[in-house]
Amino acid sequence: MRDVAQAAGVSVSAVSVVLNKKEGARIGADARVRIHDAIARLGYRPNAMAKDLVTGQSRFIGLVADAIASTPFAGQIIHGAQDEAWKHGFVLLVANTEGNQDAEHEAIAMLLEHKVRGVLYSTWYHREVEVPEGLDESDCVLVNCYAAADLPAVVPDEIAGGRDATQLLIDQGHRRIGFINTTTPSPAHDGRLRGYREALAAAGIDLDPALVVEARPEQEGGYDAAALLLDQGVTGIFCHNDRVAMGLYDGLRDRGLKVPGDISVVGFDNQEVIAAHLRPPLSTVALPHYELGVAGVRVLLGLDAPASDGRVLVGCPPVERASIARPAVVPAGDPG
Amino acid sequence: MRDVAQAAGVSVSAVSVVLNKKEGARIGADARVRIHDAIARLGYRPNAMAKDLVTGQSRFIGLVADAIASTPFAGQIIHGAQDEAWKHGFVLLVANTEGNQDAEHEAIAMLLEHKVRGVLYSTWYHREVEVPEGLDESDCVLVNCYAAADLPAVVPDEIAGGRDATQLLIDQGHRRIGFINTTTPSPAHDGRLRGYREALAAAGIDLDPALVVEARPEQEGGYDAAALLLDQGVTGIFCHNDRVAMGLYDGLRDRGLKVPGDISVVGFDNQEVIAAHLRPPLSTVALPHYELGVAGVRVLLGLDAPASDGRVLVGCPPVERASIARPAVVPAGDPG
């Protein structure tokens, strides 16, 4: 700063006033131009940490993520949170724990020592969490998870997502619609099932419990579930996620059935590397990870407020591709 | 710190000495215990930024990544870099650019303002980069990329990876081995091809140029390449990446061929969500993203030195699953 002042022929405090955009300070237009010229010429960069110390505020927002390395989902949360944080002059301090408790403890201590403005605590799949020790020392928003504790939580709207996925099949005239749910107890399990039931009810279709099966939420689960549902005469199948749909494709193919000519399929997640590149490309609903990251920062900075139950629900938009067609055989008298 | 001093009945400077683990300072054992007790009781956290300012060093390492949100690869680089950075008392400042130049410019300015110890500049696929402006103001190591400029670069050993992938097929007795390479000019294109040639040569197999085809490095490319290679009577196919292998599986299936009974397949990347869950699970070689992140930090901190050409090559280990078998028909007189 001293070099800048000397080059511009002004005092160090004048440089400081201009750099820190202090209001009401009387620096002439001439001096301002000379200071900015000198900054550009000298390649001066303010010391962000010194500035934070002086202002008594840090411009960091912490983000604790549990699976940056093992899923593409955490990356999308980071991307959304970073974009929104930068928009408001904040920098994201990212700590990856890969589900390791020691790493999580260390991450939170590190963030608190950097006097973060607050912490986003995020998980790669939507679930209940125990809030880790230390987080109460800072403002905290849960992202893609929630806790019994009274903390704001930004989560995907699983029910509406399940409803919309089922509706994609109903809209094409399907009435016998199977659902391969997950065996894992989770908000996704309960919410997507409720959405499926609601969509059927709204379309006047009776729920047949034999059409709802549970499988491991991976390709292998979808593959094995094919046989169960085909025995029930379904024409369309809603899968708990895209990986299940990928396995189901294989299971149908091994039985000589075509998607969507014989069976229509819809997934959940919009996991790009899978959904967009299956044969045929998979219709699905998107888990809104980017938007969860954005919403988390907005709640943390007080720009958006959660509902009275502390939740912010983020929508899961349908992504239509080519895995749904009208059913081959439409029951007599059916409007579809 | 004042509160800690008061609670422990010592001077502020004594607390500072203990916290900063200054060597040779004379603080009695009693006082040390009292200070640590007071810290625990009061939940005191040192201000990392104030400490950095006083010591004149920051404990940050910057990591610029271009695709956290769109691939799982960047996350693995981050994971490796963070683990290694933490081991040496450094915190990783992660900036995601998603390939956007303005975001990259902003990211680098942000890192420099935080007086990072150095910057890792990483890309999600191995390629040559133009080093962005500003990076010369700090120590810099390129990760998964390289530049004409004289900067250390940590990159995957594409040649050895291509050799090992081809060798997996040779070991099972294959002699007519197809290679679906990418249409994209890249170190992966050239390196994996060279590895394929070297493995064939070492096994005494003449290279047949008709067995090397190029395709878009996605599922669709692999699907379309199936026909070309089947016409050439191959028994095994090395794919540029796992996504190509996934498409090839579909192309083979649509022609009534089984993997590995009729055709053996090997991929490249070990993209977990795909490779481990195909039917059958895909044998492949792993792109070592975690290890690239580790190596980047070690070079930046001067713990490892690059070779005389500025490069550190990181191995791509084979991952054997179930997509390779002995060829159905072994040519007469062939040792396999």
XYZ file of C-alpha atoms in Angstrom:
672
model
C 0.000 0.000 0.000
C 2.967 2.258 0.757
C 4.290 1.747 -2.794
C 0.895 2.624 -4.246
C 0.737 5.798 -2.136
C 4.219 6.865 -3.215
C 3.515 6.185 -6.907
C 0.254 8.101 -6.740
C 1.714 10.932 -4.668
C -0.893 10.563 -1.913
C -0.941 9.392 1.700
C -1.243 5.720 2.692
C -4.528 6.514 4.397
C -5.898 7.940 1.145
C -5.063 4.654 -0.598
C -6.751 2.749 2.208
C -9.887 4.912 1.939
C -10.158 4.291 -1.803
C -9.440 0.555 -1.533
C -11.947 -0.003 1.219
C -14.600 2.153 -0.465
C -15.218 4.022 2.779
C -18.274 6.205 2.516
C -18.205 9.943 3.013
C -14.420 10.133 2.692
C -13.161 13.245 0.882
C -10.642 12.166 -1.745
C -10.527 14.256 -4.898
C -11.358 12.693 -8.277
C -7.780 13.373 -9.473
C -6.223 11.525 -6.561
C -8.623 8.621 -7.018
C -7.604 8.246 -10.662
C -3.897 8.403 -9.718
C -4.411 5.753 -7.025
C -6.252 3.389 -9.393
C -3.549 3.911 -12.028
C -0.835 3.107 -9.527
C -2.682 -0.033 -8.375
C -2.975 -1.253 -11.965
C 0.657 -0.370 -12.777
C 2.115 -2.019 -9.686
C -0.148 -5.073 -9.790
C -1.071 -4.396 -6.149
C -3.403 -6.941 -4.508
C -5.062 -6.093 -1.216
C -4.406 -8.556 1.593
C -7.853 -10.035 2.118
C -6.967 -11.447 5.508
C -5.610 -8.173 6.855
C -8.756 -6.442 5.618
C -10.979 -9.016 7.300
C -9.129 -8.589 10.550
C -9.496 -4.815 10.441
C -13.179 -4.906 9.567
C -13.718 -7.661 12.146
C -15.632 -9.742 9.592
C -14.504 -12.600 7.447
C -15.748 -12.979 3.899
C -15.693 -16.772 4.148
C -18.622 -19.111 4.044
C -17.758 -22.669 5.050
C -19.120 -25.688 3.229
C -18.734 -29.138 4.751
C -19.475 -31.863 2.191
C -19.424 -35.598 2.826
C -18.749 -37.052 -0.620
C -17.013 -34.735 -3.069
C -14.862 -37.593 -4.288
C -17.422 -40.332 -4.621
C -20.433 -38.674 -6.270
C -20.985 -35.882 -8.773
C -23.705 -34.456 -6.512
C -21.536 -32.669 -3.958
C -19.785 -30.856 -6.791
C -23.053 -29.401 -7.990
C -23.910 -28.179 -4.481
C -20.459 -26.540 -4.310
C -20.938 -24.953 -7.725
C -24.284 -23.406 -6.747
C -23.067 -22.274 -3.328
C -19.911 -20.721 -4.791
C -21.768 -18.831 -7.514
C -24.201 -17.380 -4.988
C -21.477 -16.642 -2.407
C -19.296 -14.800 -4.947
C -22.296 -12.763 -6.037
C -22.415 -11.336 -2.517
C -18.661 -10.917 -2.058
C -18.067 -14.104 -0.115
C -15.559 -16.872 -0.734
C -16.439 -20.510 -0.134
C -14.114 -22.535 2.084
C -14.801 -26.139 1.095
C -14.013 -29.059 3.367
C -14.541 -32.605 2.155
C -14.993 -35.303 4.800
C -15.895 -38.412 2.755
C -18.028 -39.367 5.740
C -15.016 -39.621 8.053
C -15.762 -38.303 11.562
C -12.225 -37.173 12.343
C -12.061 -35.293 9.059
C -15.410 -33.677 9.857
C -14.239 -32.601 13.297
C -11.061 -31.144 11.812
C -13.018 -29.433 9.024
C -15.378 -27.679 11.397
C -12.534 -26.564 13.674
C -10.684 -25.201 10.636
C -13.733 -23.259 9.456
C -14.377 -21.771 12.889
C -10.739 -20.730 13.237
C -11.146 -18.840 9.983
C -14.081 -16.990 11.552
C -16.447 -17.948 8.743
C -19.630 -15.944 8.355
C -21.456 -19.274 8.640
C -21.368 -22.917 7.633
C -23.331 -24.957 5.111
C -23.403 -28.571 6.232
C -24.295 -30.780 3.292
C -24.810 -34.459 2.525
C -24.783 -36.173 -0.858
C -28.122 -37.858 -0.328
C -31.099 -36.388 1.463
C -31.174 -37.672 5.035
C -31.483 -36.821 8.712
C -28.193 -35.953 10.396
C -26.893 -35.452 13.898
C -25.534 -31.921 13.952
C -21.835 -32.241 14.733
C -20.271 -30.522 17.692
C -19.007 -27.011 17.113
C -21.506 -26.007 14.447
C -23.535 -24.138 17.080
C -20.628 -21.690 17.367
C -21.535 -20.307 13.965
C -24.623 -19.704 11.870
C -25.429 -22.946 10.118
C -27.714 -24.073 7.305
C -28.222 -27.744 6.486
C -28.184 -28.535 2.778
C -29.733 -31.751 1.429
C -30.224 -32.900 5.025
C -32.102 -31.939 8.171
C -31.814 -32.425 11.913
C -34.001 -32.675 14.969
C -32.221 -29.525 16.169
C -33.774 -26.221 15.242
C -31.607 -25.452 12.200
C -32.804 -24.219 8.811
C -32.660 -27.007 6.219
C -32.722 -26.721 2.430
C -33.956 -30.010 0.927
C -35.335 -31.367 -2.358
C -39.105 -31.682 -2.678
C -39.223 -35.482 -2.901
C -43.016 -35.694 -2.891
C -43.517 -33.333 -5.816
C -40.654 -35.093 -7.627
C -42.290 -38.507 -7.207
C -45.613 -37.054 -8.326
C -44.109 -35.468 -11.452
C -42.190 -38.622 -12.409
C -45.359 -40.722 -12.148
C -47.335 -38.072 -13.996
C -44.978 -38.361 -16.994
C -46.213 -41.956 -17.381
C -49.866 -41.125 -16.690
C -49.768 -38.359 -19.294
C -48.891 -40.959 -21.948
C -51.859 -43.137 -21.006
C -50.241 -45.643 -18.632
C -52.499 -47.092 -15.912
C -50.541 -50.087 -14.623
C -47.463 -48.291 -13.380
C -44.854 -50.098 -11.319
C -42.591 -48.372 -8.801
C -39.164 -49.750 -7.906
C -38.497 -48.004 -4.602
C -35.292 -48.259 -2.566
C -34.761 -50.626 0.346
C -33.033 -47.774 2.222
C -35.229 -45.939 4.755
C -34.922 -42.260 3.809
C -36.912 -39.144 2.963
C -36.473 -40.140 -0.689
C -38.073 -43.547 0.014
C -41.072 -42.044 1.784
C -41.436 -38.868 -0.274
C -41.230 -40.441 -3.726
C -43.700 -43.176 -2.678
C -46.120 -40.555 -1.417
C -45.735 -38.632 -4.688
C -46.420 -41.821 -6.672
C -49.582 -42.501 -4.623
C -50.787 -38.916 -4.973
C -50.334 -38.905 -8.749
C -52.225 -42.187 -9.119
C -55.034 -40.961 -6.852
C -55.359 -37.687 -8.756
C -55.683 -39.686 -12.000
C -58.334 -41.984 -10.508
C -56.053 -45.052 -10.605
C -56.382 -47.476 -7.683
C -53.115 -48.268 -5.945
C -52.106 -51.914 -6.429
C -49.561 -52.754 -3.717
C -48.207 -55.584 -5.890
C -46.821 -52.924 -8.246
C -44.569 -51.401 -5.597
C -41.351 -53.333 -5.028
C -38.183 -52.428 -3.172
C -34.656 -52.978 -4.431
C -31.120 -51.883 -3.702
C -30.799 -48.385 -5.222
C -28.216 -49.502 -7.786
C -28.119 -51.079 -11.223
C -28.227 -54.595 -9.775
C -31.445 -53.795 -7.884
C -33.169 -52.540 -11.026
C -32.056 -55.574 -13.007
C -33.533 -58.018 -10.497
C -36.782 -56.057 -10.091
C -37.652 -56.393 -13.789
C -38.992 -59.950 -13.382
C -41.210 -59.063 -10.410
C -42.965 -56.214 -12.179
C -43.307 -57.891 -15.569
C -45.290 -60.670 -13.860
C -47.742 -57.972 -12.795
C -48.407 -56.774 -16.330
C -47.085 -53.229 -15.920
C -46.656 -51.026 -18.995
C -44.602 -48.297 -17.302
C -42.100 -48.290 -14.438
C -40.989 -45.423 -12.193
C -37.519 -46.112 -10.766
C -36.207 -44.753 -7.482
C -33.153 -43.419 -9.294
C -31.348 -43.417 -12.621
C -28.979 -46.212 -11.627
C -31.942 -48.497 -10.928
C -33.351 -47.518 -14.335
C -30.031 -48.393 -15.967
C -30.160 -51.881 -14.447
C -33.835 -52.222 -15.366
C -32.966 -51.473 -19.007
C -30.596 -54.460 -18.932
C -33.184 -56.661 -17.229
C -35.824 -55.778 -19.832
C -33.420 -56.295 -22.707
C -32.418 -59.727 -21.423
C -36.122 -60.640 -21.641
C -36.382 -59.357 -25.204
C -38.369 -56.245 -24.251
C -37.782 -52.801 -25.741
C -37.824 -49.421 -23.998
C -40.142 -47.629 -24.623
C -41.911 -49.795 -27.214
C -42.812 -52.511 -24.723
C -42.178 -50.839 -21.368
C -41.831 -47.137 -20.548
C -39.294 -46.160 -17.875
C -38.746 -43.009 -15.816
C -35.871 -42.407 -13.414
C -34.995 -39.910 -10.681
C -31.786 -37.824 -10.185
C -30.848 -36.816 -13.735
C -27.359 -38.150 -13.183
C -26.026 -36.775 -16.466
C -23.421 -39.410 -17.248
C -26.088 -42.099 -17.030
C -29.494 -40.607 -17.840
C -28.593 -38.697 -20.989
C -26.589 -41.575 -22.467
C -28.707 -44.690 -21.977
C -30.301 -46.307 -25.038
C -32.853 -44.752 -25.297
C -31.964 -41.624 -23.251
C -33.831 -41.735 -19.940
C -36.703 -39.467 -18.949
C -36.261 -38.549 -15.305
C -36.665 -35.780 -12.739
C -33.622 -33.787 -11.671
C -32.267 -33.617 -8.156
C -31.582 -29.876 -7.892
C -28.125 -29.930 -6.314
C -26.962 -26.651 -7.832
C -30.125 -24.945 -6.628
C -29.722 -26.469 -3.144
C -26.285 -24.845 -2.905
C -27.666 -21.486 -4.040
C -30.585 -21.695 -1.602
C -28.277 -22.660 1.272
C -26.178 -19.517 0.833
C -29.255 -17.328 0.471
C -30.736 -18.622 3.723
C -27.383 -18.272 5.501
C -27.038 -14.639 4.405
C -30.645 -13.889 5.375
C -31.702 -13.246 1.770
C -34.370 -15.964 1.865
C -36.302 -17.207 4.859
C -37.303 -20.818 5.495
C -40.915 -21.819 6.102
C -42.223 -21.972 9.668
C -41.000 -25.577 9.979
C -37.447 -24.433 9.173
C -37.459 -26.064 5.732
C -36.866 -24.654 2.280
C -38.171 -27.092 -0.368
C -36.421 -26.986 -3.731
C -38.259 -28.387 -6.765
C -37.142 -31.410 -8.823
C -37.930 -30.509 -12.444
C -38.882 -33.249 -14.952
C -36.388 -33.877 -17.773
C -38.116 -35.543 -20.728
C -36.023 -37.708 -23.023
C -37.057 -40.811 -24.972
C -37.888 -43.629 -22.545
C -41.643 -43.046 -22.343
C -44.186 -43.861 -25.055
C -47.892 -44.632 -25.101
C -48.548 -48.162 -23.818
C -48.595 -50.871 -26.481
C -51.909 -52.268 -25.275
C -54.435 -49.839 -23.847
C -57.129 -51.483 -21.704
C -60.571 -51.345 -23.336
C -62.635 -48.351 -22.303
C -59.612 -46.525 -20.922
C -59.386 -42.867 -21.968
C -55.618 -43.232 -22.565
C -6.835 -14.791 24.476
C -7.221 -12.261 27.275
C -10.038 -14.368 28.794
C -7.867 -17.466 28.647
C -5.003 -15.634 30.348
C -7.270 -14.351 33.117
C -8.867 -17.777 33.701
C -5.452 -19.445 33.832
C -3.891 -16.706 35.956
C -1.079 -16.075 33.470
C -0.061 -13.286 31.115
C -1.483 -12.937 27.597
C 1.992 -13.474 26.186
C 2.272 -16.788 28.044
C -0.963 -17.943 26.360
C 0.384 -16.831 23.012
C 3.642 -18.737 23.567
C 1.784 -21.954 24.394
C -0.725 -21.597 21.538
C 1.933 -20.927 18.947
C 4.193 -23.680 20.252
C 7.166 -21.325 20.258
C 10.361 -23.190 20.841
C 12.674 -22.477 23.728
C 10.047 -20.453 25.624
C 10.139 -20.883 29.389
C 6.608 -21.586 30.632
C 6.300 -23.894 33.618
C 4.444 -27.207 33.314
C 1.843 -26.006 35.832
C 1.031 -22.879 33.851
C 0.823 -24.899 30.633
C -1.750 -27.247 32.174
C -3.777 -24.283 33.499
C -3.692 -22.630 30.061
C -4.857 -25.792 28.269
C -7.619 -26.275 30.861
C -8.806 -22.705 30.369
C -8.805 -23.123 26.585
C -10.928 -26.265 26.850
C -13.282 -24.685 29.437
C -13.817 -21.472 27.478
C -14.044 -23.160 24.079
C -11.383 -20.733 22.822
C -10.491 -21.004 19.127
C -7.391 -19.248 17.823
C -8.003 -16.775 15.018
C -6.249 -18.457 12.136
C -6.170 -15.303 10.065
C -4.639 -13.171 12.800
C -2.032 -15.864 13.330
C -1.227 -15.983 9.627
C -0.819 -12.223 9.524
C 1.538 -12.244 12.495
C 3.665 -15.107 11.185
C 3.586 -13.522 7.716
C 2.572 -16.833 6.135
C -0.810 -18.114 5.087
C -1.707 -21.735 5.598
C -3.816 -21.788 2.444
C -3.170 -23.749 -0.700
C -5.368 -22.698 -3.598
C -6.950 -25.217 -5.953
C -8.549 -24.030 -9.174
C -10.718 -26.753 -10.746
C -12.632 -26.503 -13.983
C -15.422 -29.034 -13.549
C -16.365 -29.853 -9.977
C -20.036 -29.846 -10.884
C -19.980 -31.808 -14.096
C -17.642 -34.731 -13.417
C -16.741 -36.882 -10.428
C -13.052 -36.477 -11.321
C -12.426 -33.004 -9.913
C -13.824 -34.155 -6.585
C -11.239 -36.897 -6.355
C -8.419 -34.435 -7.085
C -9.791 -32.187 -4.322
C -10.026 -35.111 -1.924
C -6.409 -36.119 -2.500
C -5.117 -32.554 -2.351
C -7.040 -31.818 0.840
C -5.845 -34.959 2.613
C -2.225 -34.176 1.777
C -2.577 -30.448 2.570
C -4.130 -31.121 5.985
C -1.366 -33.581 6.767
C 1.073 -30.664 6.516
C -1.103 -28.124 8.315
C -2.487 -26.428 5.220
C -6.085 -25.710 4.291
C -7.304 -26.019 0.722
C -9.115 -23.024 -0.781
C -11.135 -24.514 -3.618
C -12.383 -22.437 -6.529
C -14.579 -24.010 -9.184
C -14.686 -22.326 -12.584
C -16.732 -24.766 -14.729
C -14.496 -23.627 -17.577
C -15.730 -20.034 -17.367
C -12.932 -17.485 -17.960
C -14.399 -14.740 -15.801
C -14.850 -17.175 -12.941
C -11.252 -18.317 -13.396
C -9.951 -14.754 -13.322
C -11.967 -14.027 -10.198
C -10.836 -17.283 -8.583
C -7.156 -16.562 -9.094
C -7.503 -12.986 -7.819
C -9.313 -14.294 -4.747
C -6.601 -16.867 -4.035
C -3.819 -14.306 -4.422
C -5.588 -11.857 -2.132
C -5.631 -14.594 0.486
C -1.847 -14.868 0.121
C -1.967 -18.578 -0.605
C 1.230 -20.587 -0.216
C 0.706 -21.652 -3.836
C -1.888 -22.702 -6.366
C -2.788 -26.050 -7.913
C -4.336 -25.458 -11.318
C -6.269 -28.547 -12.358
C -8.369 -29.756 -15.285
C -10.831 -32.626 -15.360
C -9.249 -34.258 -18.371
C -5.570 -34.400 -19.172
C -4.706 -31.626 -21.641
C -2.393 -28.757 -22.490
C -3.438 -25.414 -21.011
C -2.521 -21.783 -21.385
C -1.432 -20.678 -17.940
C -3.840 -17.935 -16.893
C -2.634 -14.479 -15.960
C -1.756 -13.938 -12.330
C -0.612 -17.482 -11.571
C 3.005 -16.355 -11.919
C 2.522 -14.245 -8.791
C 2.472 -17.438 -6.754
C 4.058 -20.870 -6.785
C 1.997 -23.014 -9.104
C 1.718 -26.704 -9.931
C -0.398 -27.955 -12.824
C -2.497 -31.031 -12.024
C -3.863 -33.266 -14.790
C -2.629 -30.711 -17.322
C 0.608 -29.158 -18.573
C 1.751 -25.995 -20.288
C 4.455 -24.775 -22.606
C 5.559 -22.534 -19.729
C 8.120 -23.914 -17.354
C 5.735 -25.084 -14.624
C 5.807 -28.435 -12.830
C 2.987 -30.685 -14.038
C 1.533 -33.783 -12.379
C -0.155 -35.973 -15.000
C -1.418 -39.552 -15.438
C 0.864 -42.015 -17.201
C -1.332 -42.551 -20.264
C 1.190 -44.742 -22.070
C 1.607 -47.236 -19.241
C -2.176 -47.200 -18.738
C -2.815 -48.051 -22.388
C -0.176 -50.760 -22.220
C -1.670 -52.322 -19.081
C -5.231 -52.239 -20.447
C -4.128 -54.006 -23.633
C -2.047 -56.445 -21.623
C -5.153 -57.554 -19.681
C -6.525 -58.857 -22.995
C -3.214 -60.338 -24.153
C -2.843 -62.187 -20.848
C -6.089 -64.030 -21.581
C -4.866 -65.143 -24.996
C -6.402 -62.481 -27.253
C -4.479 -61.692 -30.465
C -7.000 -59.760 -32.542
C -7.549 -56.816 -30.235
C -9.493 -53.780 -31.367
C -8.971 -50.297 -29.960
C -11.745 -47.694 -29.935
C -9.764 -44.485 -29.498
C -11.249 -41.006 -29.101
C -11.706 -38.499 -31.916
C -10.434 -35.776 -29.562
C -6.765 -34.826 -29.997
C -5.286 -35.145 -26.502
C -2.482 -36.732 -24.493
C -4.951 -39.535 -23.711
C -5.486 -40.133 -27.439
C -1.777 -40.308 -28.203
C -0.592 -41.952 -24.986
C -3.135 -44.761 -24.852
C -2.550 -45.535 -28.548
C 1.182 -45.711 -27.951
C 0.603 -48.002 -24.961
C -1.629 -50.258 -27.093
C 1.069 -50.465 -29.796
C 3.804 -51.169 -27.247
C 1.843 -53.968 -25.594
C 1.116 -55.625 -28.954
C 4.740 -55.295 -30.035
C 6.010 -56.786 -26.778
C 3.670 -59.764 -27.303
C 4.841 -60.237 -30.895
C 1.465 -59.259 -32.369
C 1.572 -57.269 -35.606
C -0.375 -54.043 -35.522
C -3.380 -54.137 -37.867
C -4.439 -50.518 -38.494
C -7.952 -51.724 -39.382
C -8.418 -52.650 -35.715
C -7.956 -49.056 -34.507
C -11.044 -46.892 -34.913
C -11.903 -43.484 -33.520
C -15.207 -42.516 -31.934
C -16.722 -39.802 -29.793
C -15.593 -40.587 -26.230
C -19.153 -41.258 -25.036
C -21.617 -44.133 -24.949
C -22.927 -43.296 -28.424
C -19.420 -43.548 -29.891
C -18.867 -46.999 -28.418
C -22.248 -48.206 -29.644
C -21.528 -47.193 -33.228
C -17.985 -48.585 -33.207
C -19.182 -52.129 -32.438
C -20.116 -52.851 -36.067
C -16.766 -51.631 -37.453
C -14.691 -53.850 -35.187
C -16.891 -56.952 -35.403
C -16.381 -56.917 -39.171
C -12.656 -57.269 -38.461
C -13.059 -60.433 -36.422
C -11.751 -59.073 -33.119
C -12.137 -61.147 -29.944
C -11.244 -58.365 -27.499
C -11.729 -54.575 -27.497
C -9.869 -51.903 -25.557
C -12.045 -48.790 -25.158
C -10.734 -45.259 -24.751
C -12.890 -44.871 -21.643
C -15.598 -46.543 -19.568
C -18.400 -44.584 -21.217
C -17.347 -45.899 -24.618
C -17.292 -49.401 -23.124
C -20.816 -48.905 -21.763
C -22.068 -48.000 -25.258
C -20.114 -50.885 -26.772
C -21.871 -53.302 -24.382
C -25.198 -52.093 -25.822
C -23.921 -52.371 -29.398
C -22.723 -55.936 -28.820
C -25.958 -56.938 -27.082
C -28.046 -55.587 -29.944
C -26.099 -57.977 -32.207
C -26.736 -60.914 -29.915
C -23.167 -61.047 -28.598
C -22.230 -61.656 -24.970
C -19.503 -59.983 -22.899
C -17.132 -61.674 -22.196
C -18.297 -65.002 -23.729
C -18.147 -63.690 -27.296
C -16.152 -60.467 -26.946
C -13.912 -59.313 -24.091
C -13.944 -55.612 -23.230
C -11.614 -53.373 -21.214
C -12.210 -49.703 -20.407
C -10.189 -46.791 -19.044
C -10.996 -44.381 -16.143
C -12.613 -46.657 -13.555
C -15.560 -44.303 -13.331
C -17.125 -46.091 -10.375
C -20.799 -45.450 -11.079
C -20.389 -47.009 -14.508
C -17.527 -49.511 -14.467
C -18.421 -51.405 -11.308
C -22.104 -51.686 -12.217
C -22.218 -52.726 -15.846
C -23.377 -56.269 -16.690
C -20.838 -57.822 -16.431
C -18.754 -55.420 -14.280
C -16.088 -53.796 -16.459
C -12.363 -54.484 -16.239
C -10.543 -51.179 -16.696
C -7.555 -49.118 -15.610
C -8.046 -46.331 -13.083
C -7.347 -42.680 -13.714
C -5.563 -41.778 -10.469
C -7.304 -38.497 -9.630
C -6.883 -38.808 -5.875
C -3.179 -39.523 -6.324
C -2.830 -36.572 -8.727
C -4.177 -34.267 -6.003
C -1.777 -35.721 -3.438
C 1.192 -35.433 -5.800
C 0.289 -31.842 -6.701
C 0.455 -30.740 -3.070
C 3.684 -32.640 -2.472
C 5.373 -30.945 -5.425
C 4.028 -27.539 -4.375
C 5.387 -27.955 -0.850
C 8.743 -29.171 -2.172
C 8.282 -32.673 -0.711
C 8.607 -34.350 -4.118
C 10.552 -33.115 -7.123
C 9.450 -33.468 -10.737
C 11.636 -35.149 -13.355
C 14.000 -33.005 -15.421
C 11.209 -32.340 -17.949
C 9.077 -30.845 -15.187
C 6.637 -33.766 -15.164
C 5.527 -36.137 -12.435
C 3.876 -39.230 -13.957
C 1.253 -40.956 -11.818
C 0.407 -44.589 -12.581
C -3.006 -45.854 -13.773
C -3.521 -49.183 -11.991
C -5.533 -51.983 -13.664
C -8.843 -52.899 -12.002
C -9.899 -56.422 -12.966
C -13.589 -57.273 -12.946
C -15.521 -59.681 -15.167
C -15.516 -58.398 -18.756
C -12.476 -60.354 -19.981
C -12.373 -64.090 -20.706
C -10.276 -66.318 -22.930
C -11.283 -65.916 -26.586
C -13.966 -68.341 -27.783
C -11.951 -69.394 -30.807
C -8.181 -69.516 -30.472
C -6.314 -69.480 -33.791
C -4.577 -72.797 -34.497
C -0.985 -72.905 -33.299
C -1.452 -69.906 -31.020
C -0.041 -70.393 -27.499
C -3.144 -68.794 -25.904
